[in-house]
Coordinates of C-alpha atoms and ligand atoms in Angstrom, one line a residue:
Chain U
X1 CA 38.2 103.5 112.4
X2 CA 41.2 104.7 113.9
X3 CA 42.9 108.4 113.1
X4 CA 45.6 108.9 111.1
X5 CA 48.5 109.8 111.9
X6 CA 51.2 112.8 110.1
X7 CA 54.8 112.0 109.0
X8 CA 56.7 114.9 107.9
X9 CA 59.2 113.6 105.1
X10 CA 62.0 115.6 103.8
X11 CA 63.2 114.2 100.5
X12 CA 66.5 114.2 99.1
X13 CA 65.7 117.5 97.5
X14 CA 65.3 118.9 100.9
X15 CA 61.5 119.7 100.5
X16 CA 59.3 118.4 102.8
X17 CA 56.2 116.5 102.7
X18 CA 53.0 116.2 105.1
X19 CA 52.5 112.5 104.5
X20 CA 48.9 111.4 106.1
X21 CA 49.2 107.4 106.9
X22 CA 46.7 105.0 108.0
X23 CA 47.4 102.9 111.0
X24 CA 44.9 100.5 111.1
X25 CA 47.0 99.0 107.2
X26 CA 50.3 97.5 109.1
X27 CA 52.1 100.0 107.2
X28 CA 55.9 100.9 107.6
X29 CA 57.3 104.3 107.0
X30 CA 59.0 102.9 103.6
X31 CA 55.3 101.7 102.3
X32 CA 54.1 105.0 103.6
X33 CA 56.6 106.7 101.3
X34 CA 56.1 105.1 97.7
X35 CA 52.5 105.3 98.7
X36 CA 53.2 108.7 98.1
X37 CA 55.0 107.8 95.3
X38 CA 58.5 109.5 96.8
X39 CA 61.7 108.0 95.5
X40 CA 62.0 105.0 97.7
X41 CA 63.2 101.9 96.0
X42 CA 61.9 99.1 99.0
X43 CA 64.2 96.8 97.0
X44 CA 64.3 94.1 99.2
X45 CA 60.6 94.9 99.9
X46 CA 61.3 95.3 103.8
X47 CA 63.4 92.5 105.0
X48 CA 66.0 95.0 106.8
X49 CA 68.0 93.5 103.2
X50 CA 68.9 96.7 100.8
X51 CA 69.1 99.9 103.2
X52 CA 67.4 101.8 99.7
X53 CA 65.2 102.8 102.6
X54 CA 67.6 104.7 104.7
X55 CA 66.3 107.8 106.5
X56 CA 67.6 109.8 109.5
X57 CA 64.8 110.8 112.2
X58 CA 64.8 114.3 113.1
X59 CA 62.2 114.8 116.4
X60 CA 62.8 113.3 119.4
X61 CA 59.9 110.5 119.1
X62 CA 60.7 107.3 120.8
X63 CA 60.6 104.6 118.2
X64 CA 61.0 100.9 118.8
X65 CA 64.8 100.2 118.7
X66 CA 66.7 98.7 116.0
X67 CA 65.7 95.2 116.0
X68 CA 69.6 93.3 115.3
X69 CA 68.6 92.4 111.7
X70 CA 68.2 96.3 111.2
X71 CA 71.4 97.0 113.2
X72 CA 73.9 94.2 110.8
X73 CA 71.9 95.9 107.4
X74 CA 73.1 99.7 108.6
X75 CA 76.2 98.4 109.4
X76 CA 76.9 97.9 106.0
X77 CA 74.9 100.6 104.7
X78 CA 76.2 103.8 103.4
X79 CA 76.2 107.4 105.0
X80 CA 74.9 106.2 108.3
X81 CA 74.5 108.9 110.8
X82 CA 73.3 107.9 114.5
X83 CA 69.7 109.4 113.7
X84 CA 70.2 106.4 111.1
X85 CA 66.9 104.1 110.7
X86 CA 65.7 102.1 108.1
X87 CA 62.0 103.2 107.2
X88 CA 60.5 99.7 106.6
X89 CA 61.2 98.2 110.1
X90 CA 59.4 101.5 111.3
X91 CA 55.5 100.5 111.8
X92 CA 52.8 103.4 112.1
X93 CA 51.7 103.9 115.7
X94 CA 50.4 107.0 117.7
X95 CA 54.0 107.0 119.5
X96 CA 55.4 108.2 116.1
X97 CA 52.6 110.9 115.1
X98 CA 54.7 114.0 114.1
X99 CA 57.5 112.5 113.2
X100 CA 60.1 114.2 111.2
X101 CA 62.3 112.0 109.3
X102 CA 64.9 113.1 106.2
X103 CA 65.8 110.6 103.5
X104 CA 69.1 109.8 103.4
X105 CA 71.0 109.9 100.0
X106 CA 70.2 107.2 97.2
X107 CA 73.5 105.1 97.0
Chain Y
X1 CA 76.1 84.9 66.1
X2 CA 73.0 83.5 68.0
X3 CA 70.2 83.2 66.4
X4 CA 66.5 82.5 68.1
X5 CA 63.1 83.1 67.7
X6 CA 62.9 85.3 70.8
X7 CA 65.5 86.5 73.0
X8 CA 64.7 87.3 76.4
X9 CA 66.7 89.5 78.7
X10 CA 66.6 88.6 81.7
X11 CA 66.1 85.0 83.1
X12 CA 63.9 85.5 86.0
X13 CA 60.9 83.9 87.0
X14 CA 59.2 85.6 84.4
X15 CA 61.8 85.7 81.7
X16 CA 62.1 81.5 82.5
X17 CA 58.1 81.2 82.4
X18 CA 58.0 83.0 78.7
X19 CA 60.4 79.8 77.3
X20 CA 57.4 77.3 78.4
X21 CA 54.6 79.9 76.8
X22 CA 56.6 80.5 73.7
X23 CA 57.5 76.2 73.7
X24 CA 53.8 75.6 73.5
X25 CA 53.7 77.8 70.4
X26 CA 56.9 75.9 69.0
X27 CA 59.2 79.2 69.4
X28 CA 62.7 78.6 70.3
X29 CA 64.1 80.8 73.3
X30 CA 67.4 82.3 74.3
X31 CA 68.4 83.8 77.5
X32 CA 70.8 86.7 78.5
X33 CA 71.6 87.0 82.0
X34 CA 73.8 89.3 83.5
X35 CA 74.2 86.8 86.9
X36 CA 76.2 83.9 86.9
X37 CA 72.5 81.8 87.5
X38 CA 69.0 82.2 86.0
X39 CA 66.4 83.3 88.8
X40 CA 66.4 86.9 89.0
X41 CA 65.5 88.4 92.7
X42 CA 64.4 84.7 93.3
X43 CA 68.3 83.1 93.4
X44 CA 70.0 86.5 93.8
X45 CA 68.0 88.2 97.1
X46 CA 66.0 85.7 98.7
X47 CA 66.8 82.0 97.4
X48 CA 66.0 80.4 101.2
X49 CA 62.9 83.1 101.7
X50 CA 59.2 81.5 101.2
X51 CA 56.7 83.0 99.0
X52 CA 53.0 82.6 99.5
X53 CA 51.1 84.0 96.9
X54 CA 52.0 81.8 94.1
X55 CA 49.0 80.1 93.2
X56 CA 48.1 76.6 94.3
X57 CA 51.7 76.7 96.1
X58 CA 50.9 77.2 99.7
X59 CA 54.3 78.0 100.5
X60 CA 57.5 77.6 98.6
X61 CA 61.0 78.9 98.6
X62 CA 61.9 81.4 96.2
X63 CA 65.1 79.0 95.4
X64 CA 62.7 76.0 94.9
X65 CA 60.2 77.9 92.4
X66 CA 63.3 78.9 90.1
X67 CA 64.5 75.0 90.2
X68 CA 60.9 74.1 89.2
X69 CA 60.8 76.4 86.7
X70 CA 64.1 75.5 85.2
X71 CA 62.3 71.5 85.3
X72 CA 59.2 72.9 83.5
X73 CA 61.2 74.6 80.7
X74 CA 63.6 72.0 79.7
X75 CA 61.8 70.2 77.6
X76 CA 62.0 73.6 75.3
X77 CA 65.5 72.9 75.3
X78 CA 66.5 76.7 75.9
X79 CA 70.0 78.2 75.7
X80 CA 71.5 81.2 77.6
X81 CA 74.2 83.5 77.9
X82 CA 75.0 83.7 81.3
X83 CA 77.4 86.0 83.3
X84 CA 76.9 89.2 80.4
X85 CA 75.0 91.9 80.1
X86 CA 72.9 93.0 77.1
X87 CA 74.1 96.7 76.1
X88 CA 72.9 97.6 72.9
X89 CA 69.7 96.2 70.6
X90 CA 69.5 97.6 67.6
X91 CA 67.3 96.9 64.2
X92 CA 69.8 94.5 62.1
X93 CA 67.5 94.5 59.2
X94 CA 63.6 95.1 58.7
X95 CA 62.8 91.5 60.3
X96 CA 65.4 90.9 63.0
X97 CA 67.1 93.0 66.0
X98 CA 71.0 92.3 67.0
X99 CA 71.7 92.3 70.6
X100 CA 74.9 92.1 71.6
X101 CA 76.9 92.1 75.5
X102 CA 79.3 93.4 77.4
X103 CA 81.5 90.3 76.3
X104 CA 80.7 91.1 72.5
X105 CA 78.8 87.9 72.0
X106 CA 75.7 88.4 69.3
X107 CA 72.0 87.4 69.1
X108 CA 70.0 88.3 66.4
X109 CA 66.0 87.2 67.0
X110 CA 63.0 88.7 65.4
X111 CA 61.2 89.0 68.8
X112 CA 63.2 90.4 72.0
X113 CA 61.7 90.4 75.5
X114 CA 63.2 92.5 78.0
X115 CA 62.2 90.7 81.5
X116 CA 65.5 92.3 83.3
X117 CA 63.3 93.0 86.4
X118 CA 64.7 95.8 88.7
X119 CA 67.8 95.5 86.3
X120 CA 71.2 94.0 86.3
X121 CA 72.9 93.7 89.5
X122 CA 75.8 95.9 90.6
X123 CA 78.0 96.1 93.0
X124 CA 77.7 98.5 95.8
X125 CA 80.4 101.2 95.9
X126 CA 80.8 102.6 98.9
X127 CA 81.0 106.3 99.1
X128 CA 84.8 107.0 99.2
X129 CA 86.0 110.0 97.8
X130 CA 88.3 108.6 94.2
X131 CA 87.1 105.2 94.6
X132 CA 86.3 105.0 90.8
X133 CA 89.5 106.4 90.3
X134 CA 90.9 103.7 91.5
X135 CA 88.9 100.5 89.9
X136 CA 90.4 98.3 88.2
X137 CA 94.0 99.7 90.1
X138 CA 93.8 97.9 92.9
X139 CA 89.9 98.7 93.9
X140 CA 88.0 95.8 92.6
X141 CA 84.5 94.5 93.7
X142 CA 84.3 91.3 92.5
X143 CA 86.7 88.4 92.9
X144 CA 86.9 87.0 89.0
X145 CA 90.2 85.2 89.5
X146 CA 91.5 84.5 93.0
X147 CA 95.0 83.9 91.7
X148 CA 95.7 87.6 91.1
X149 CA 96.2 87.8 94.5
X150 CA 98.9 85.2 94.8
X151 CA 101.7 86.9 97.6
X152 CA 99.2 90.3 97.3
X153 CA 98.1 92.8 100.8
X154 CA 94.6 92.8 100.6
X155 CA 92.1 94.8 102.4
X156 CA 88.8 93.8 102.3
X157 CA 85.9 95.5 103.6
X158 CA 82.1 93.9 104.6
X159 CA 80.5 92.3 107.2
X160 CA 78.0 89.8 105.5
X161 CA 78.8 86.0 104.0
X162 CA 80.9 87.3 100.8
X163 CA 83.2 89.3 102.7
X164 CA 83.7 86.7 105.4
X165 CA 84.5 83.7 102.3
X166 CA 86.7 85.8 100.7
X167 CA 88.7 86.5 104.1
X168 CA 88.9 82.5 104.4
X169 CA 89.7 82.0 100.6
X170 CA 92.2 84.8 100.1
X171 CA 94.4 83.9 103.5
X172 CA 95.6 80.9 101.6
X173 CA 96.7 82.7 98.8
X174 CA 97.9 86.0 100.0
X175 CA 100.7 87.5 101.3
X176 CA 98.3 89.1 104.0
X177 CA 94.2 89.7 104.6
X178 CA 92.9 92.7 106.4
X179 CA 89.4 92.2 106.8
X180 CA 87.3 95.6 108.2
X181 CA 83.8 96.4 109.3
X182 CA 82.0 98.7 110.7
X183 CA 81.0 96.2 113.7
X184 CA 82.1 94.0 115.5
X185 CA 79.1 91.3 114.5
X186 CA 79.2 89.7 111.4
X187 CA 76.1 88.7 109.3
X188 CA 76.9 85.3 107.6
X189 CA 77.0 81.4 108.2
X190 CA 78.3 80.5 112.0
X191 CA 80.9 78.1 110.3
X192 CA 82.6 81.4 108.6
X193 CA 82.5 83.2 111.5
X194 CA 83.9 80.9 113.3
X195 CA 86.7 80.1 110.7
X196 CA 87.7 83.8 110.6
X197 CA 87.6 84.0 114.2
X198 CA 90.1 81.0 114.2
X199 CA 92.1 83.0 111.7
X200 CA 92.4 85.7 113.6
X201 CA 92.9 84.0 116.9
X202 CA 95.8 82.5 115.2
X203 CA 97.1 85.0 113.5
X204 CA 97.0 84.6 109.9
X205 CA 94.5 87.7 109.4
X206 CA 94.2 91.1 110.8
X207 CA 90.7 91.8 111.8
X208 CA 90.0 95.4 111.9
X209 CA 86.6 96.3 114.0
X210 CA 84.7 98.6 114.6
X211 CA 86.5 100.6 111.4
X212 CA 85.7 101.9 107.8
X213 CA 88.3 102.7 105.0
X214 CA 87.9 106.5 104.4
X215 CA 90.2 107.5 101.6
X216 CA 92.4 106.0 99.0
X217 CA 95.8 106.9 98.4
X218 CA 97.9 106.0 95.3
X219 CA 99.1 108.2 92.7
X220 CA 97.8 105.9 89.6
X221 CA 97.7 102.6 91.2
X222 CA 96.4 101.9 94.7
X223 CA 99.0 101.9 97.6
X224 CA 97.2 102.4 100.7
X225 CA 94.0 103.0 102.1
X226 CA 93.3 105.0 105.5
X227 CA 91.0 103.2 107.6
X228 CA 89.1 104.9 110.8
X229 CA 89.5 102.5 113.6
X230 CA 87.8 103.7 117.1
X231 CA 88.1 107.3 115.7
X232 CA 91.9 107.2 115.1
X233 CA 93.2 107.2 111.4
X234 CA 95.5 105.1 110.5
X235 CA 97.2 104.5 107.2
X236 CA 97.4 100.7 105.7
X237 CA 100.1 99.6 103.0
X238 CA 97.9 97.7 100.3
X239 CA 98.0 96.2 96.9
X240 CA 94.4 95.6 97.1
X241 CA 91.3 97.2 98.0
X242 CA 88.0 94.9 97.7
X243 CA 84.6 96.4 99.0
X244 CA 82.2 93.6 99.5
X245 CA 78.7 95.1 100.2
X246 CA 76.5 92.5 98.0
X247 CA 74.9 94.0 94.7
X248 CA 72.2 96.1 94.3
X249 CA 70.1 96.1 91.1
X250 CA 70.3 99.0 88.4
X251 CA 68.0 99.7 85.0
X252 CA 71.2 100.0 83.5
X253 CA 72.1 100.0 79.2
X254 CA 68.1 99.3 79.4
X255 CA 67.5 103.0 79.5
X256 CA 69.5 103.9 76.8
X257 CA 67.6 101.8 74.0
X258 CA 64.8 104.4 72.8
X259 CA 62.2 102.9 74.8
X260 CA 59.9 105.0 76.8
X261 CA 60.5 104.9 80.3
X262 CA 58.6 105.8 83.1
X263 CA 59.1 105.6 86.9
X264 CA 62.3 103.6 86.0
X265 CA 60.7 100.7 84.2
X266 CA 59.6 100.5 80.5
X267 CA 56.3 101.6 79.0
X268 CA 54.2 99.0 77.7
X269 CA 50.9 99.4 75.6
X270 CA 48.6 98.9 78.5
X271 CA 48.9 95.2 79.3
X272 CA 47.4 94.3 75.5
X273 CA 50.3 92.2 74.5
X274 CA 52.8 94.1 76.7
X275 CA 54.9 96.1 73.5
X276 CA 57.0 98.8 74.1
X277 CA 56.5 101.9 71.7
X278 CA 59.4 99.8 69.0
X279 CA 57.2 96.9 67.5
X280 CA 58.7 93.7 67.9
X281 CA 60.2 94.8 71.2
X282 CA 58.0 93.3 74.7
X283 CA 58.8 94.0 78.5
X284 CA 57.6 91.3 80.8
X285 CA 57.9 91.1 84.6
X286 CA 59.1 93.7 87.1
X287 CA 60.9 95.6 84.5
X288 CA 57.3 96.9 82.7
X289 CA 54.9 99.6 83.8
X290 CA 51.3 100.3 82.5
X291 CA 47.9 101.6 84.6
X292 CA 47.5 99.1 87.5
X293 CA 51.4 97.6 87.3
X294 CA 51.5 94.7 90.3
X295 CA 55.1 93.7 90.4
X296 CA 54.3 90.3 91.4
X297 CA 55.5 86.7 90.1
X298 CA 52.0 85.4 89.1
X299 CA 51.8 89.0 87.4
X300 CA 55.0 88.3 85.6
X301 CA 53.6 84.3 84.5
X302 CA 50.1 85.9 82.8
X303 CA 52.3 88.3 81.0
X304 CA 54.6 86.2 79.4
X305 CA 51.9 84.1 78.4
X306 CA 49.8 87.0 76.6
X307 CA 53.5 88.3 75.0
X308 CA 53.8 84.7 73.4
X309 CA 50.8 85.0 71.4
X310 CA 51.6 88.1 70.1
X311 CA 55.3 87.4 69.3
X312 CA 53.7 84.1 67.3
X313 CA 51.4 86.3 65.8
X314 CA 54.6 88.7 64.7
X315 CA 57.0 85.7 63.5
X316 CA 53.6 83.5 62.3
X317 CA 52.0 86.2 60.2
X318 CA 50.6 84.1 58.1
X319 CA 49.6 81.3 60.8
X320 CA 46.2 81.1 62.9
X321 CA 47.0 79.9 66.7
X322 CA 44.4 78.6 68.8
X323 CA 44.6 78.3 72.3
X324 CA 45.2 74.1 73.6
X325 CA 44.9 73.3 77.2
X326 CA 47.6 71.7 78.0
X327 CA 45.4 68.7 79.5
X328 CA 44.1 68.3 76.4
X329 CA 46.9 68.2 73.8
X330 CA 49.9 67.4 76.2
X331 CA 53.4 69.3 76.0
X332 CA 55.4 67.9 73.3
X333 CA 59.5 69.2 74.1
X334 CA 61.9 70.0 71.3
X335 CA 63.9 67.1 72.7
X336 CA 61.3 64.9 71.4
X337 CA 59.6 64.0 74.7
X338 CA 56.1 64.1 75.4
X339 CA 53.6 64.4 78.2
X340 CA 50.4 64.1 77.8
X341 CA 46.9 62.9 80.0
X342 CA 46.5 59.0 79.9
X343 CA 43.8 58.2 77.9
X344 CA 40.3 57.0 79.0
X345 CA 40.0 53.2 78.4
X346 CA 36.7 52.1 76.8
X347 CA 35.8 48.3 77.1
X348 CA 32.9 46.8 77.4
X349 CA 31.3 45.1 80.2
X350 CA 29.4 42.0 79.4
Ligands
FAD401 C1 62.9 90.0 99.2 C2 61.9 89.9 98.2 C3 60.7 89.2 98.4 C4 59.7 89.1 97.4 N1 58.6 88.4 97.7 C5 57.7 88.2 96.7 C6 56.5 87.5 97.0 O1 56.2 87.0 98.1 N2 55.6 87.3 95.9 C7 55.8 87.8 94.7 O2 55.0 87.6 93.8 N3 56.9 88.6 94.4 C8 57.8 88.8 95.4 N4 59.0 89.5 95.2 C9 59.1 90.2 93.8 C10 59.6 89.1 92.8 O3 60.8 88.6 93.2 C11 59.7 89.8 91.5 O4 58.4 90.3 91.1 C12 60.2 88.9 90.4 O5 61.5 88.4 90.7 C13 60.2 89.6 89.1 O6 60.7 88.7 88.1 P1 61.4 89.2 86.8 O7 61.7 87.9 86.1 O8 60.4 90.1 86.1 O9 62.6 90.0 87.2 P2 63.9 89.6 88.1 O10 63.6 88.6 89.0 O11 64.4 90.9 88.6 O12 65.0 89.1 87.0 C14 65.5 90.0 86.0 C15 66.8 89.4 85.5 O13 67.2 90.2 84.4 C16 68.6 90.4 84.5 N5 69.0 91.6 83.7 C17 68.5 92.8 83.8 N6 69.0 93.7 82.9 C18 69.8 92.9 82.1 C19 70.7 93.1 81.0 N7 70.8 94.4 80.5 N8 71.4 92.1 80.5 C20 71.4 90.9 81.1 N9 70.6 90.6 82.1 C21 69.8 91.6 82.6 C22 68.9 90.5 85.9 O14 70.3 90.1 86.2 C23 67.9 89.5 86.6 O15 68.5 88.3 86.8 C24 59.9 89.7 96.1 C25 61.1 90.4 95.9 C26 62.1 90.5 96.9 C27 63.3 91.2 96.6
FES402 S1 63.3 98.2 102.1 FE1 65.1 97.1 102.1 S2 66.0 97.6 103.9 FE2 64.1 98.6 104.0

């Protein structure tokens, strides 16, 4: 079985979280987080579609880039910084072990 | 006033699968729908997406399982209310509750389901400082009646298919059509982006790209908005300000109706007959939560059916109910149709 691997969340509240999260379940950092039961909506339950999954990366891991489905959703989305990323078209993977991410504001 | 046997909130896949349990049991059903359409998610989000875990439907579109639904249930003949919101349910006497919309229209049932799913769909505001200051005064989100823009400067902001439509729709009819985004790709049908880019080419609109309105500025009506193009602010001259970032869904008037919520959805007495804590009152479909909660379509379909026999039980007191396959005794519509398994033949061979 492979390890997990550590997200560390910081919720809107600004108190963060040491998420554990499996990466053998195809799991993306938005599943991750209402796994946890954290106030993510998912709305669109993934498809790059709603943006209620907003979060802003804060370590310097190097994650896939933004695919151009991603890109077109945060260019509509609100408060979008350049650390901008939308948690459900972020997969678990060794690369990202670590990371520290910050939800961005509920709209 | 409308009156029914149960009202449902909420025309969704579940709230459309609860007329064809409740037909079965000879109930009459009304809809409320806040959108313009029944379907829910299904026609609002993801109409051309396929879903593949309805049972013994390999694949189908989520557009294609509300239009089969809509076939199933019209031999029950239901009604609907569609394009209002339900905002208040309240006990009209010791048999019936009155719920009544946004628009004032009435429904008095002795049963209400809610099945309003994530909630009614609102617009999304973007984060300008004053913008609700300014609705209704020149800020508006949704197009109701083009014409009120007749010889009008309007600014509209998006970058998907609404915001793109509107561009083409409103150039006809206004005196001009600013259309801004944050990029300079568009999300929508090729044809409408090609038709804007025609417009622009030629003239007839101002495309703004990459740039976001900011600020408002008006004293009590809208007169301009300042828009951040390339990191210079500039100052437009508007009548009209019309953010079109597609609709997000919200619980809504839903919490407000002394039903015991939980994790934004209503409490339900653990998937029995799917009550909420006021008798009489049932919450089908995303919009529920008890131990174990799936928010799933097939979930949605096996509650309806158990609520049915419970709301027969509450407006049938008196009645027994025995559970009919469908093979076996047919479905007989309100319209007076029937459908039912051709009979054996029996002959005999000499
Ligand atoms: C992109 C996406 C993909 C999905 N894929 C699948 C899948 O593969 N399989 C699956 O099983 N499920 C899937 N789902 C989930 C599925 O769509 C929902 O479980 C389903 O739509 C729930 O149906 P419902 O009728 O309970 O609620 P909804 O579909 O949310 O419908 C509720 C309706 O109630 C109305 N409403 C709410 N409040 C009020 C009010 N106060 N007054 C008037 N009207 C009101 C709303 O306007 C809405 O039309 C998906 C969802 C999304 C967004
Ligand atoms: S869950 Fe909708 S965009 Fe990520």
């Amino acid at each position: 079985m492979l390890k997990d691997i550590t997200i560390h969340l910081i919720d809107r509240e600004g108190i963060s979280h040491t998420l554990s999260a499996p990466l053998d379940m195809q799991l993306n950092l938005m599943e991750i987080c209402k796994a946890h039961e954290l106030p993510v909506e998912g709305t669109c339950g993934g498809m790059a579609m709603c943006a209620s999954c907003q979060c802003y990366i804060e370590s310097s891991h190097s994650i896939l880039e933004r695919s151009a489905d991603e890109e077109a959703m945060l260019s509509e989305a609100f408060y979008v910084k350049d650390n901008s990323r939308l948690g459900c078209q972020i997969q678990m993977s060794n690369a990202i072990d670590g990371l520290i991410v910050r939800l961005a504001p509920s709209e | 006033m409308i009156k029914t046997d149960i009202l449902i909130i909420g025309a969704g896949p579940t709230g459309l699968f609860a007329v064809f349990e409740a037909g079965l049991l000879k109930l009459k059903c009304h809809l409320i729908d806040s959108l313009p359409m029944p379907g829910g998610q299904c026609a609002e989000i993801y109409p051309k997406k396929p879903i593949y875990d309805i049972p013994s439907h390999p694949e189908i579109l989520a557009g294609d399982l509300v239009k089969n639904l809509k076939k199933q249930i019209a031999p029950f003949q239901p009604t609907y209310t569609l394009g209002e919101s339900a905002i208040s349910l309240v006990k009209a006497d010791d048999n019936n509750f009155l719920v009544t919309t946004n628009k004032g229209t009435q429904h008095l049932a002795p049963v209400v389901v809610i099945a309003g799913g994530l909630g009614t769909f609102e617009p999304r505001k973007p984060p300008i400082e004053g913008l609700e200051n300014f609705e209704g005064k020149g800020v508006n989100y949704i197009i109701k009646d083009p014409e009120v823009y007749h010889n009008k400067k309007v600014i509209i902001a998006g970058g998907g298919d609404s915001a793109l439509d509107w561009t083409i729709f409103l150039e006809n009819i206004a005196a001009s059509v600013t259309l801004i985004h944050r990029r300079n790709e568009f999300r929508g049908a090729l044809d409408s982006v090609e038709k804007v880019q025609q417009l622009k080419n030629k003239g007839l609109i101002q495309l703004l790209t990459p740039a976001e309105v900011i600020a408002l500025e008006g004293d009590d009506f809208l007169d301009s908005v300042i828009v951040n193009h390339l990191g210079d602010s500039k100052s437009i001259e508007c009548d009209s300000f019309i953010p079109l970032f597609g609709l997000t869904p919200k619980l809504g008037p839903i919490a407000n109706w002394g039903l015991e919520i939980k994790k934004n959805a209503i409490l339900v007495d653990n998937s029995l007959d799917y009550q909420t804590n006021i008798p009489g009152i049932y919450a089908i479909g995303d919009v529920n939560t008890y131990p174990g909660k799936l928010k799933l379509i097939l979930c949605g379909f096996h509650e309806a059916t158990l609520m049915c026999q419970s709301a027969f039980k509450r407006i049938h007191p008196d009645r027994k109910n025995v559970l009919k396959y469908t093979t076996v005794s047919g479905v007989a519509g309100f319209d007076g149709s029937l459908k039912e398994a051709s009979k054996s033949f029996i002959k005999a061979i000499k």
